[in-house]
mmCIF file of C-alpha atoms and ligand atoms in Angstrom:
data_model
loop_
_atom_site.group_PDB
_atom_site.id
_atom_site.type_symbol
_atom_site.label_atom_id
_atom_site.label_comp_id
_atom_site.label_asym_id
_atom_site.label_seq_id
_atom_site.Cartn_x
_atom_site.Cartn_y
_atom_site.Cartn_z
ATOM 1 C CA MET W 1 77.105 -100.312 63.677
ATOM 2 C CA LYS W 2 76.832 -96.563 63.282
ATOM 3 C CA VAL W 3 74.984 -95.704 60.103
ATOM 4 C CA GLY W 4 74.241 -92.343 58.479
ATOM 5 C CA ILE W 5 71.004 -92.397 56.450
ATOM 6 C CA THR W 6 70.013 -89.770 53.896
ATOM 7 C CA CYS W 7 66.673 -89.683 52.092
ATOM 8 C CA TYR W 8 63.976 -87.362 50.830
ATOM 9 C CA PRO W 9 62.179 -86.712 54.102
ATOM 10 C CA THR W 10 58.825 -85.763 52.618
ATOM 11 C CA TYR W 11 56.123 -88.198 51.520
ATOM 12 C CA GLY W 12 57.251 -90.822 49.061
ATOM 13 C CA GLY W 13 58.159 -94.465 49.134
ATOM 14 C CA SER W 14 61.931 -93.976 49.219
ATOM 15 C CA GLY W 15 61.767 -91.749 52.316
ATOM 16 C CA ILE W 16 59.394 -94.168 54.020
ATOM 17 C CA VAL W 17 61.653 -97.144 53.342
ATOM 18 C CA ALA W 18 64.704 -95.211 54.613
ATOM 19 C CA THR W 19 62.873 -94.115 57.757
ATOM 20 C CA GLU W 20 61.464 -97.554 58.549
ATOM 21 C CA LEU W 21 64.904 -99.069 57.920
ATOM 22 C CA GLY W 22 66.493 -96.613 60.376
ATOM 23 C CA LEU W 23 63.893 -97.420 63.024
ATOM 24 C CA GLU W 24 64.328 -101.172 62.525
ATOM 25 C CA LEU W 25 68.122 -100.840 62.771
ATOM 26 C CA ALA W 26 67.860 -98.744 65.945
ATOM 27 C CA ASN W 27 65.504 -101.327 67.476
ATOM 28 C CA ARG W 28 68.206 -103.920 66.828
ATOM 29 C CA GLY W 29 70.820 -101.901 68.742
ATOM 30 C CA HIS W 30 72.453 -99.971 65.890
ATOM 31 C CA GLU W 31 73.019 -96.225 66.058
ATOM 32 C CA VAL W 32 71.320 -94.368 63.220
ATOM 33 C CA HIS W 33 71.954 -90.765 62.169
ATOM 34 C CA PHE W 34 69.494 -89.231 59.720
ATOM 35 C CA ILE W 35 71.094 -86.455 57.685
ATOM 36 C CA SER W 36 68.565 -84.467 55.680
ATOM 37 C CA TYR W 37 66.883 -81.070 55.264
ATOM 38 C CA ALA W 38 63.845 -82.029 57.382
ATOM 39 C CA ASN W 39 62.877 -84.613 59.934
ATOM 40 C CA PRO W 40 61.672 -87.674 57.963
ATOM 41 C CA ILE W 41 57.920 -87.758 58.212
ATOM 42 C CA ARG W 42 57.418 -91.147 59.866
ATOM 43 C CA LEU W 43 60.424 -90.723 62.180
ATOM 44 C CA ASP W 44 59.765 -90.662 65.887
ATOM 45 C CA ALA W 45 62.804 -88.681 67.025
ATOM 46 C CA ASP W 46 62.361 -89.943 70.605
ATOM 47 C CA THR W 47 63.318 -93.457 69.544
ATOM 48 C CA PRO W 48 66.494 -94.561 71.350
ATOM 49 C CA ARG W 49 69.632 -94.572 69.165
ATOM 50 C CA ILE W 50 67.969 -92.403 66.485
ATOM 51 C CA TYR W 51 69.535 -88.990 65.806
ATOM 52 C CA TYR W 52 68.601 -86.307 63.332
ATOM 53 C CA HIS W 53 71.070 -83.828 61.798
ATOM 54 C CA GLU W 54 69.533 -81.058 59.764
ATOM 55 C CA VAL W 55 71.190 -79.804 56.599
ATOM 56 C CA GLU W 56 70.915 -76.050 56.391
ATOM 57 C CA VAL W 57 71.145 -74.557 52.943
ATOM 58 C CA SER W 58 72.202 -70.916 53.125
ATOM 59 C CA THR W 59 70.942 -68.658 50.432
ATOM 60 C CA TYR W 60 73.002 -65.920 48.828
ATOM 61 C CA PRO W 61 71.936 -63.460 46.120
ATOM 62 C CA LEU W 62 74.414 -65.075 43.747
ATOM 63 C CA PHE W 63 72.744 -68.479 44.070
ATOM 64 C CA GLN W 64 69.793 -68.830 41.781
ATOM 65 C CA TYR W 65 69.788 -72.474 42.919
ATOM 66 C CA PRO W 66 71.134 -72.945 46.481
ATOM 67 C CA PRO W 67 73.638 -75.846 46.338
ATOM 68 C CA TYR W 68 71.901 -78.396 48.588
ATOM 69 C CA SER W 69 74.151 -81.247 47.420
ATOM 70 C CA LEU W 70 77.220 -79.421 48.729
ATOM 71 C CA ALA W 71 75.633 -78.487 52.047
ATOM 72 C CA LEU W 72 74.578 -82.129 52.402
ATOM 73 C CA ALA W 73 78.103 -83.389 51.626
ATOM 74 C CA SER W 74 79.605 -81.031 54.237
ATOM 75 C CA ARG W 75 77.094 -82.172 56.841
ATOM 76 C CA MET W 76 77.648 -85.854 55.999
ATOM 77 C CA ALA W 77 81.414 -85.513 56.429
ATOM 78 C CA GLU W 78 81.040 -83.551 59.651
ATOM 79 C CA VAL W 79 78.565 -86.030 61.203
ATOM 80 C CA ALA W 80 80.629 -89.014 60.020
ATOM 81 C CA GLU W 81 83.720 -87.571 61.677
ATOM 82 C CA ARG W 82 82.066 -86.462 64.916
ATOM 83 C CA LYS W 83 79.847 -89.537 65.393
ATOM 84 C CA LYS W 84 82.401 -92.001 63.985
ATOM 85 C CA LEU W 85 79.979 -93.428 61.424
ATOM 86 C CA ASP W 86 80.864 -96.784 59.885
ATOM 87 C CA LEU W 87 79.063 -96.062 56.654
ATOM 88 C CA LEU W 88 76.576 -93.832 54.847
ATOM 89 C CA HIS W 89 73.432 -95.270 53.299
ATOM 90 C CA VAL W 90 71.718 -92.984 50.808
ATOM 91 C CA HIS W 91 68.246 -93.523 49.363
ATOM 92 C CA TYR W 92 67.530 -92.264 45.838
ATOM 93 C CA ALA W 93 70.625 -91.730 43.722
ATOM 94 C CA ILE W 94 70.242 -88.054 42.866
ATOM 95 C CA PRO W 95 71.843 -86.079 44.434
ATOM 96 C CA HIS W 96 72.417 -88.133 47.579
ATOM 97 C CA SER W 97 75.041 -90.528 46.284
ATOM 98 C CA ILE W 98 77.106 -87.707 44.791
ATOM 99 C CA SER W 99 77.024 -85.906 48.151
ATOM 100 C CA ALA W 100 78.115 -89.156 49.826
ATOM 101 C CA LEU W 101 80.968 -89.513 47.348
ATOM 102 C CA LEU W 102 82.145 -85.982 48.180
ATOM 103 C CA ALA W 103 81.879 -86.676 51.920
ATOM 104 C CA GLN W 104 83.893 -89.845 51.413
ATOM 105 C CA GLN W 105 86.617 -87.901 49.609
ATOM 106 C CA MET W 106 86.642 -85.220 52.314
ATOM 107 C CA MET W 107 87.266 -87.973 54.885
ATOM 108 C CA ALA W 108 89.756 -89.938 52.789
ATOM 109 C CA SER W 109 92.951 -88.612 54.406
ATOM 110 C CA ARG W 110 91.664 -89.709 57.828
ATOM 111 C CA ARG W 111 89.842 -92.971 57.143
ATOM 112 C CA ARG W 112 87.652 -94.938 54.769
ATOM 113 C CA LEU W 113 83.956 -93.994 54.774
ATOM 114 C CA PRO W 114 82.064 -96.425 52.509
ATOM 115 C CA PHE W 115 78.626 -95.607 51.170
ATOM 116 C CA VAL W 116 75.700 -97.675 49.933
ATOM 117 C CA THR W 117 73.179 -96.319 47.429
ATOM 118 C CA THR W 118 69.665 -97.752 47.294
ATOM 119 C CA LEU W 119 67.845 -97.231 44.004
ATOM 120 C CA HIS W 120 64.097 -96.806 44.391
ATOM 121 C CA GLY W 121 62.567 -96.142 41.008
ATOM 122 C CA THR W 122 62.299 -92.802 39.325
ATOM 123 C CA ASP W 123 65.936 -92.074 40.168
ATOM 124 C CA ILE W 124 66.568 -94.642 37.397
ATOM 125 C CA THR W 125 63.434 -94.786 35.266
ATOM 126 C CA LEU W 126 62.688 -91.058 34.997
ATOM 127 C CA VAL W 127 65.093 -88.546 36.528
ATOM 128 C CA GLY W 128 68.290 -90.525 36.017
ATOM 129 C CA ALA W 129 67.440 -91.295 32.413
ATOM 130 C CA ASP W 130 66.958 -87.566 31.674
ATOM 131 C CA ARG W 131 69.879 -86.267 29.616
ATOM 132 C CA SER W 132 70.887 -83.653 32.176
ATOM 133 C CA TYR W 133 71.277 -86.230 34.959
ATOM 134 C CA PHE W 134 72.249 -89.368 33.049
ATOM 135 C CA PRO W 135 76.077 -89.082 33.241
ATOM 136 C CA ILE W 136 76.123 -88.139 36.927
ATOM 137 C CA THR W 137 73.635 -90.868 37.871
ATOM 138 C CA LYS W 138 75.748 -93.486 36.067
ATOM 139 C CA PHE W 139 78.887 -92.137 37.747
ATOM 140 C CA SER W 140 77.255 -92.162 41.188
ATOM 141 C CA ILE W 141 76.211 -95.801 40.786
ATOM 142 C CA GLU W 142 79.685 -96.796 39.620
ATOM 143 C CA GLN W 143 81.363 -94.967 42.486
ATOM 144 C CA SER W 144 79.125 -96.380 45.247
ATOM 145 C CA ASP W 145 80.755 -99.002 47.475
ATOM 146 C CA GLY W 146 77.499 -100.905 47.409
ATOM 147 C CA VAL W 147 74.317 -100.574 45.365
ATOM 148 C CA THR W 148 70.969 -102.120 46.201
ATOM 149 C CA SER W 149 67.705 -102.006 44.306
ATOM 150 C CA VAL W 150 64.216 -102.680 45.619
ATOM 151 C CA SER W 151 63.273 -105.189 42.898
ATOM 152 C CA GLU W 152 64.763 -107.406 40.182
ATOM 153 C CA TYR W 153 62.961 -105.243 37.641
ATOM 154 C CA LEU W 154 64.750 -102.115 38.830
ATOM 155 C CA LYS W 155 68.100 -103.893 38.844
ATOM 156 C CA GLN W 156 67.599 -104.972 35.222
ATOM 157 C CA ARG W 157 66.434 -101.502 34.184
ATOM 158 C CA THR W 158 69.521 -99.986 35.804
ATOM 159 C CA VAL W 159 71.851 -102.308 33.912
ATOM 160 C CA GLU W 160 69.963 -101.725 30.621
ATOM 161 C CA VAL W 161 69.712 -97.939 30.952
ATOM 162 C CA PHE W 162 73.137 -97.158 32.405
ATOM 163 C CA GLY W 163 75.232 -100.131 31.319
ATOM 164 C CA VAL W 164 76.825 -100.267 34.769
ATOM 165 C CA GLU W 165 78.940 -103.294 35.578
ATOM 166 C CA ASN W 166 79.171 -103.153 39.359
ATOM 167 C CA GLU W 167 77.075 -105.619 41.347
ATOM 168 C CA ILE W 168 73.546 -104.492 42.257
ATOM 169 C CA ARG W 169 72.094 -106.408 45.189
ATOM 170 C CA VAL W 170 68.311 -106.776 45.237
ATOM 171 C CA ILE W 171 66.995 -106.166 48.736
ATOM 172 C CA THR W 172 63.243 -105.828 48.485
ATOM 173 C CA ASN W 173 61.083 -103.385 50.371
ATOM 174 C CA PHE W 174 59.717 -104.677 53.642
ATOM 175 C CA VAL W 175 56.937 -104.130 56.142
ATOM 176 C CA ASN W 176 56.718 -104.526 59.885
ATOM 177 C CA CYS W 177 54.036 -107.229 60.111
ATOM 178 C CA ASP W 178 53.436 -106.547 63.825
ATOM 179 C CA ILE W 179 52.515 -102.930 63.144
ATOM 180 C CA TYR W 180 50.753 -103.504 59.813
ATOM 181 C CA ARG W 181 48.186 -106.185 60.567
ATOM 182 C CA PRO W 182 44.622 -107.094 59.714
ATOM 183 C CA ASP W 183 43.040 -106.075 63.011
ATOM 184 C CA ARG W 184 40.316 -103.812 61.499
ATOM 185 C CA ASP W 185 38.389 -103.048 64.709
ATOM 186 C CA ARG W 186 41.466 -101.887 66.594
ATOM 187 C CA TYR W 187 41.234 -98.343 65.203
ATOM 188 C CA PRO W 188 38.285 -95.952 64.782
ATOM 189 C CA ALA W 189 36.228 -95.912 61.594
ATOM 190 C CA ILE W 190 37.479 -93.633 58.826
ATOM 191 C CA PRO W 191 35.630 -90.296 59.003
ATOM 192 C CA GLY W 192 33.142 -89.725 56.205
ATOM 193 C CA VAL W 193 32.705 -93.408 55.317
ATOM 194 C CA PRO W 194 29.014 -94.399 55.611
ATOM 195 C CA ASP W 195 28.134 -97.519 57.611
ATOM 196 C CA GLY W 196 27.923 -100.591 55.460
ATOM 197 C CA ALA W 197 29.821 -99.186 52.471
ATOM 198 C CA LYS W 198 32.736 -101.221 51.131
ATOM 199 C CA VAL W 199 35.967 -99.247 51.281
ATOM 200 C CA LEU W 200 38.421 -98.841 48.405
ATOM 201 C CA ILE W 201 41.652 -97.164 49.462
ATOM 202 C CA HIS W 202 44.511 -95.543 47.566
ATOM 203 C CA LEU W 203 47.713 -94.106 49.064
ATOM 204 C CA SER W 204 50.271 -92.110 47.138
ATOM 205 C CA ASN W 205 52.002 -88.817 46.610
ATOM 206 C CA PHE W 206 49.441 -87.868 43.924
ATOM 207 C CA ARG W 207 51.953 -87.498 41.126
ATOM 208 C CA PRO W 208 50.888 -88.172 37.505
ATOM 209 C CA VAL W 209 52.677 -91.563 37.498
ATOM 210 C CA LYS W 210 50.181 -92.765 40.148
ATOM 211 C CA ARG W 211 47.111 -92.192 37.899
ATOM 212 C CA VAL W 212 44.940 -91.319 40.926
ATOM 213 C CA ALA W 213 42.055 -90.310 38.631
ATOM 214 C CA ASP W 214 41.746 -93.978 37.601
ATOM 215 C CA CYS W 215 40.760 -94.764 41.204
ATOM 216 C CA VAL W 216 37.765 -92.452 40.825
ATOM 217 C CA ARG W 217 36.826 -94.021 37.489
ATOM 218 C CA VAL W 218 37.063 -97.479 39.063
ATOM 219 C CA LEU W 219 34.816 -96.345 41.931
ATOM 220 C CA GLU W 220 32.252 -95.003 39.497
ATOM 221 C CA ARG W 221 32.047 -98.421 37.779
ATOM 222 C CA VAL W 222 32.076 -100.455 41.011
ATOM 223 C CA ARG W 223 29.217 -98.375 42.446
ATOM 224 C CA ARG W 224 26.966 -99.576 39.610
ATOM 225 C CA GLU W 225 26.936 -102.925 41.441
ATOM 226 C CA VAL W 226 28.180 -102.435 45.016
ATOM 227 C CA ASP W 227 27.763 -99.708 47.659
ATOM 228 C CA ALA W 228 31.386 -98.533 47.779
ATOM 229 C CA HIS W 229 33.326 -95.539 49.094
ATOM 230 C CA LEU W 230 36.798 -94.376 48.053
ATOM 231 C CA VAL W 231 39.358 -93.163 50.610
ATOM 232 C CA LEU W 232 42.303 -91.255 49.157
ATOM 233 C CA VAL W 233 45.340 -90.878 51.401
ATOM 234 C CA GLY W 234 48.157 -88.477 50.481
ATOM 235 C CA ASP W 235 48.539 -85.266 48.594
ATOM 236 C CA GLY W 236 50.402 -83.856 45.638
ATOM 237 C CA PRO W 237 50.059 -82.164 42.259
ATOM 238 C CA GLU W 238 47.182 -84.320 41.007
ATOM 239 C CA ARG W 239 44.872 -83.596 43.936
ATOM 240 C CA GLY W 240 43.132 -80.607 42.295
ATOM 241 C CA PRO W 241 42.418 -82.401 38.996
ATOM 242 C CA VAL W 242 41.189 -85.480 40.887
ATOM 243 C CA GLU W 243 38.825 -83.366 43.002
ATOM 244 C CA ARG W 244 37.361 -81.967 39.768
ATOM 245 C CA ILE W 245 36.806 -85.458 38.344
ATOM 246 C CA VAL W 246 35.047 -86.466 41.571
ATOM 247 C CA GLN W 247 32.706 -83.489 41.128
ATOM 248 C CA ASP W 248 32.158 -84.130 37.406
ATOM 249 C CA LEU W 249 31.170 -87.757 38.107
ATOM 250 C CA ASN W 250 28.827 -86.698 40.956
ATOM 251 C CA LEU W 251 30.823 -88.728 43.443
ATOM 252 C CA VAL W 252 31.479 -86.063 46.091
ATOM 253 C CA PRO W 253 29.607 -87.943 48.897
ATOM 254 C CA ASN W 254 31.390 -91.167 47.930
ATOM 255 C CA VAL W 255 35.010 -90.029 48.169
ATOM 256 C CA THR W 256 37.004 -88.972 51.236
ATOM 257 C CA PHE W 257 40.290 -87.105 50.837
ATOM 258 C CA LEU W 258 42.279 -87.725 54.013
ATOM 259 C CA GLY W 259 45.388 -85.823 52.920
ATOM 260 C CA LYS W 260 48.820 -86.731 54.269
ATOM 261 C CA GLN W 261 48.714 -89.181 57.145
ATOM 262 C CA ASN W 262 51.481 -90.335 59.449
ATOM 263 C CA HIS W 263 49.880 -93.534 60.714
ATOM 264 C CA VAL W 264 48.541 -95.306 57.680
ATOM 265 C CA GLU W 265 48.664 -98.607 59.589
ATOM 266 C CA ARG W 266 45.639 -97.307 61.520
ATOM 267 C CA ILE W 267 43.665 -96.598 58.348
ATOM 268 C CA ILE W 268 44.489 -99.370 55.871
ATOM 269 C CA PRO W 269 43.017 -102.265 57.928
ATOM 270 C CA ARG W 270 39.569 -100.605 57.647
ATOM 271 C CA ALA W 271 39.646 -100.966 53.857
ATOM 272 C CA ASP W 272 38.393 -103.838 51.710
ATOM 273 C CA VAL W 273 40.555 -103.356 48.607
ATOM 274 C CA LEU W 274 43.631 -101.273 47.742
ATOM 275 C CA LEU W 275 43.832 -99.590 44.336
ATOM 276 C CA LEU W 276 47.258 -99.067 42.751
ATOM 277 C CA PRO W 277 46.612 -98.062 39.132
ATOM 278 C CA SER W 278 50.131 -96.628 38.524
ATOM 279 C CA GLU W 279 51.781 -96.080 35.177
ATOM 280 C CA LEU W 280 54.952 -97.522 36.719
ATOM 281 C CA GLU W 281 56.097 -98.875 40.073
ATOM 282 C CA SER W 282 59.509 -100.337 40.710
ATOM 283 C CA PHE W 283 58.035 -102.153 43.708
ATOM 284 C CA GLY W 284 54.729 -100.748 45.018
ATOM 285 C CA LEU W 285 55.246 -100.267 48.754
ATOM 286 C CA ALA W 286 51.629 -99.198 49.374
ATOM 287 C CA ALA W 287 50.455 -102.569 48.032
ATOM 288 C CA LEU W 288 52.756 -104.388 50.449
ATOM 289 C CA GLU W 289 51.524 -102.333 53.402
ATOM 290 C CA ALA W 290 47.944 -103.176 52.418
ATOM 291 C CA MET W 291 48.711 -106.868 51.975
ATOM 292 C CA ALA W 292 50.240 -107.003 55.454
ATOM 293 C CA CYS W 293 46.925 -105.599 56.729
ATOM 294 C CA GLY W 294 45.021 -108.317 54.848
ATOM 295 C CA VAL W 295 43.747 -105.893 52.211
ATOM 296 C CA PRO W 296 44.103 -107.378 48.715
ATOM 297 C CA PRO W 297 45.449 -105.029 46.019
ATOM 298 C CA VAL W 298 44.075 -104.460 42.538
ATOM 299 C CA ALA W 299 47.100 -103.041 40.743
ATOM 300 C CA THR W 300 48.640 -102.608 37.326
ATOM 301 C CA ARG W 301 51.014 -105.093 35.745
ATOM 302 C CA VAL W 302 54.022 -102.786 35.585
ATOM 303 C CA GLY W 303 57.646 -102.670 36.710
ATOM 304 C CA GLY W 304 58.347 -104.768 39.776
ATOM 305 C CA VAL W 305 54.738 -105.112 40.967
ATOM 306 C CA ALA W 306 54.477 -108.714 39.746
ATOM 307 C CA GLU W 307 57.380 -109.597 42.054
ATOM 308 C CA LEU W 308 55.093 -108.691 44.943
ATOM 309 C CA ILE W 309 51.574 -109.579 43.792
ATOM 310 C CA THR W 310 50.730 -112.998 42.363
ATOM 311 C CA HIS W 311 47.769 -112.400 40.060
ATOM 312 C CA GLY W 312 44.659 -114.256 41.187
ATOM 313 C CA GLU W 313 46.254 -115.463 44.419
ATOM 314 C CA ASP W 314 46.952 -112.515 46.705
ATOM 315 C CA GLY W 315 45.709 -109.679 44.484
ATOM 316 C CA TYR W 316 44.993 -108.808 40.865
ATOM 317 C CA LEU W 317 47.079 -107.263 38.095
ATOM 318 C CA GLU W 318 45.470 -105.513 35.142
ATOM 319 C CA ALA W 319 46.686 -103.298 32.314
ATOM 320 C CA VAL W 320 47.473 -99.615 32.882
ATOM 321 C CA GLY W 321 44.397 -97.497 32.176
ATOM 322 C CA ASP W 322 42.037 -100.469 31.838
ATOM 323 C CA VAL W 323 39.628 -99.179 34.468
ATOM 324 C CA ASP W 324 36.886 -101.569 33.297
ATOM 325 C CA ALA W 325 39.051 -104.602 34.071
ATOM 326 C CA GLN W 326 40.239 -103.107 37.367
ATOM 327 C CA ALA W 327 36.658 -102.302 38.406
ATOM 328 C CA ALA W 328 35.507 -105.820 37.459
ATOM 329 C CA ARG W 329 38.168 -107.280 39.780
ATOM 330 C CA VAL W 330 37.117 -105.010 42.627
ATOM 331 C CA SER W 331 33.423 -105.849 42.147
ATOM 332 C CA GLU W 332 34.244 -109.555 42.024
ATOM 333 C CA LEU W 333 36.103 -109.334 45.347
ATOM 334 C CA LEU W 334 33.451 -107.228 47.053
ATOM 335 C CA SER W 335 30.557 -109.417 46.029
ATOM 336 C CA ASN W 336 32.130 -112.808 46.712
ATOM 337 C CA GLY W 337 32.777 -113.172 50.462
ATOM 338 C CA PRO W 338 34.690 -116.483 50.377
ATOM 339 C CA LEU W 339 36.931 -115.263 47.519
ATOM 340 C CA HIS W 340 37.583 -111.999 49.339
ATOM 341 C CA GLN W 341 38.520 -113.793 52.561
ATOM 342 C CA ARG W 342 40.804 -116.203 50.676
ATOM 343 C CA MET W 343 42.622 -113.274 49.086
ATOM 344 C CA ARG W 344 42.819 -111.376 52.360
ATOM 345 C CA ASP W 345 44.520 -114.383 53.963
ATOM 346 C CA ALA W 346 46.817 -114.951 50.993
ATOM 347 C CA ALA W 347 47.863 -111.280 50.917
ATOM 348 C CA ARG W 348 48.756 -111.340 54.608
ATOM 349 C CA LEU W 349 50.637 -114.614 54.126
ATOM 350 C CA THR W 350 52.728 -113.139 51.295
ATOM 351 C CA ALA W 351 53.729 -110.209 53.507
ATOM 352 C CA LEU W 352 54.515 -112.537 56.410
ATOM 353 C CA THR W 353 56.519 -115.100 54.505
ATOM 354 C CA ARG W 354 58.414 -112.946 51.996
ATOM 355 C CA PHE W 355 58.555 -109.297 52.985
ATOM 356 C CA CYS W 356 58.514 -109.010 56.765
ATOM 357 C CA SER W 357 61.111 -106.693 58.272
ATOM 358 C CA GLY W 358 62.340 -109.616 60.373
ATOM 359 C CA MET W 359 63.603 -111.220 57.151
ATOM 360 C CA VAL W 360 64.707 -108.219 55.122
ATOM 361 C CA ILE W 361 66.517 -106.068 57.714
ATOM 362 C CA PRO W 362 69.154 -108.767 58.392
ATOM 363 C CA GLU W 363 69.914 -108.692 54.643
ATOM 364 C CA TYR W 364 70.742 -104.994 54.911
ATOM 365 C CA ILE W 365 72.908 -105.589 57.974
ATOM 366 C CA ARG W 366 74.825 -108.398 56.238
ATOM 367 C CA TYR W 367 75.289 -106.172 53.211
ATOM 368 C CA TYR W 368 76.632 -103.298 55.346
ATOM 369 C CA GLU W 369 79.130 -105.691 56.973
ATOM 370 C CA GLU W 370 80.187 -106.967 53.563
ATOM 371 C CA VAL W 371 80.701 -103.452 52.194
ATOM 372 C CA CYS W 372 82.607 -102.314 55.295
ATOM 373 C CA SER W 373 84.931 -105.317 55.256
ATOM 374 C CA ARG W 374 85.905 -104.975 51.571
HETATM 375 O O1 GMT D 401 59.203 -90.779 43.776
HETATM 376 C C1 GMT D 401 59.561 -91.838 43.320
HETATM 377 O O2 GMT D 401 59.154 -92.283 42.280
HETATM 378 C C2 GMT D 401 60.577 -92.609 44.055
HETATM 379 C C3 GMT D 401 60.039 -93.366 45.183
HETATM 380 C C4 GMT D 401 59.376 -92.455 46.149
HETATM 381 O O3 GMT D 401 60.088 -91.763 46.840
HETATM 382 O O4 GMT D 401 58.166 -92.508 46.177
HETATM 383 O O5 GMT D 401 59.120 -94.389 44.778
HETATM 384 C C5 GMT D 401 59.711 -95.553 44.391
HETATM 385 O O6 GMT D 401 60.201 -96.141 45.585
HETATM 386 C C6 GMT D 401 59.265 -96.867 46.362
HETATM 387 C C7 GMT D 401 60.003 -97.412 47.577
HETATM 388 O O7 GMT D 401 61.093 -98.197 47.219
HETATM 389 C C8 GMT D 401 58.652 -97.964 45.507
HETATM 390 O O8 GMT D 401 57.751 -98.741 46.279
HETATM 391 C C9 GMT D 401 57.897 -97.312 44.345
HETATM 392 O O9 GMT D 401 57.398 -98.337 43.502
HETATM 393 C C10 GMT D 401 58.827 -96.433 43.538
HETATM 394 N N1 GMT D 401 58.028 -95.608 42.621
HETATM 395 C C11 GMT D 401 58.125 -95.754 41.308
HETATM 396 O O10 GMT D 401 58.844 -96.567 40.766
HETATM 397 C C12 GMT D 401 57.251 -94.829 40.506
#
């Protein structure tokens, strides 16, 4: 098939899922055209059958807000026509599915151009529910030829919040279990981590919803019992405040900020526990990536996270903000070798048996075929 994929190309779970999906499709012989304002961050543009089409947004003194959605729609229609795309697949409803709808209408006199919208989380739970975007988000879901969501939780939220009646297919996030694997000595040690220290890791875009500061508070408690070091991967608006908390708690030598990283599969296997203390997660992709690397997550019991992590088996789930409980779980894992190993194995097994790309990508392909043949 020839598929056009649009996503937010910067750091964030939805862009990562879209990029990994494109790469997996291309590796299976499909032709994939990324249409966005920047090259998606994890995309290796040299991959055969992967193409990138940049959306240029011209500015004009009249535009206080340059109309990206319109430039994107024009580019989608042009690429679809020129490259004979079978369908468009947009990640994150706003504004991508509205641009796809416009592109579809621009093409309508020539041929049908179906589009699939994948809902990822805040497009429904935060942005879409905002009064200024609610009607257009609802409309974009209703107008999509196919809608998928990354968890049952998000599907239910979408129905509750928007009252939409069209089918929403749950296709969970996935991980390439050959690339993300437990082989911890395959890659160099993480800079700044002292020999012998247990490693807690957190990966995110450092937005308030991720509660990154809780990771530091957990570290502070864990260090009362275990020699532990915290590795923070990613960047975003909360980085400054988190750096201040690290200083205030006298933890500067015990925390490494790695910033944005392209190859997290080379870093995660060196960790002992993943922290995901989010206020909300529709899925929790970082936890899945860690589990595939045999790193058990200590996360919060929110959104769709319980669909991924089975409490006490392949990770732990505690209440949002309960850093004492989260720290107790981390300490328990780090001081009980057999328990830790059991959870490492169970986490890897969950990734292998339920969320491997080999199982999930065919679901997307079947769904594309279904949507195209309607
Ligand atoms: O920014 C967002 O909240 C949207 C998105 C992103 O781009 O990071 O995150 C969501 O999509 C991920 C991939 O499907 C999920 O793993 C995350 O749980 C979800 N984030 C939230 O629900 C807060």
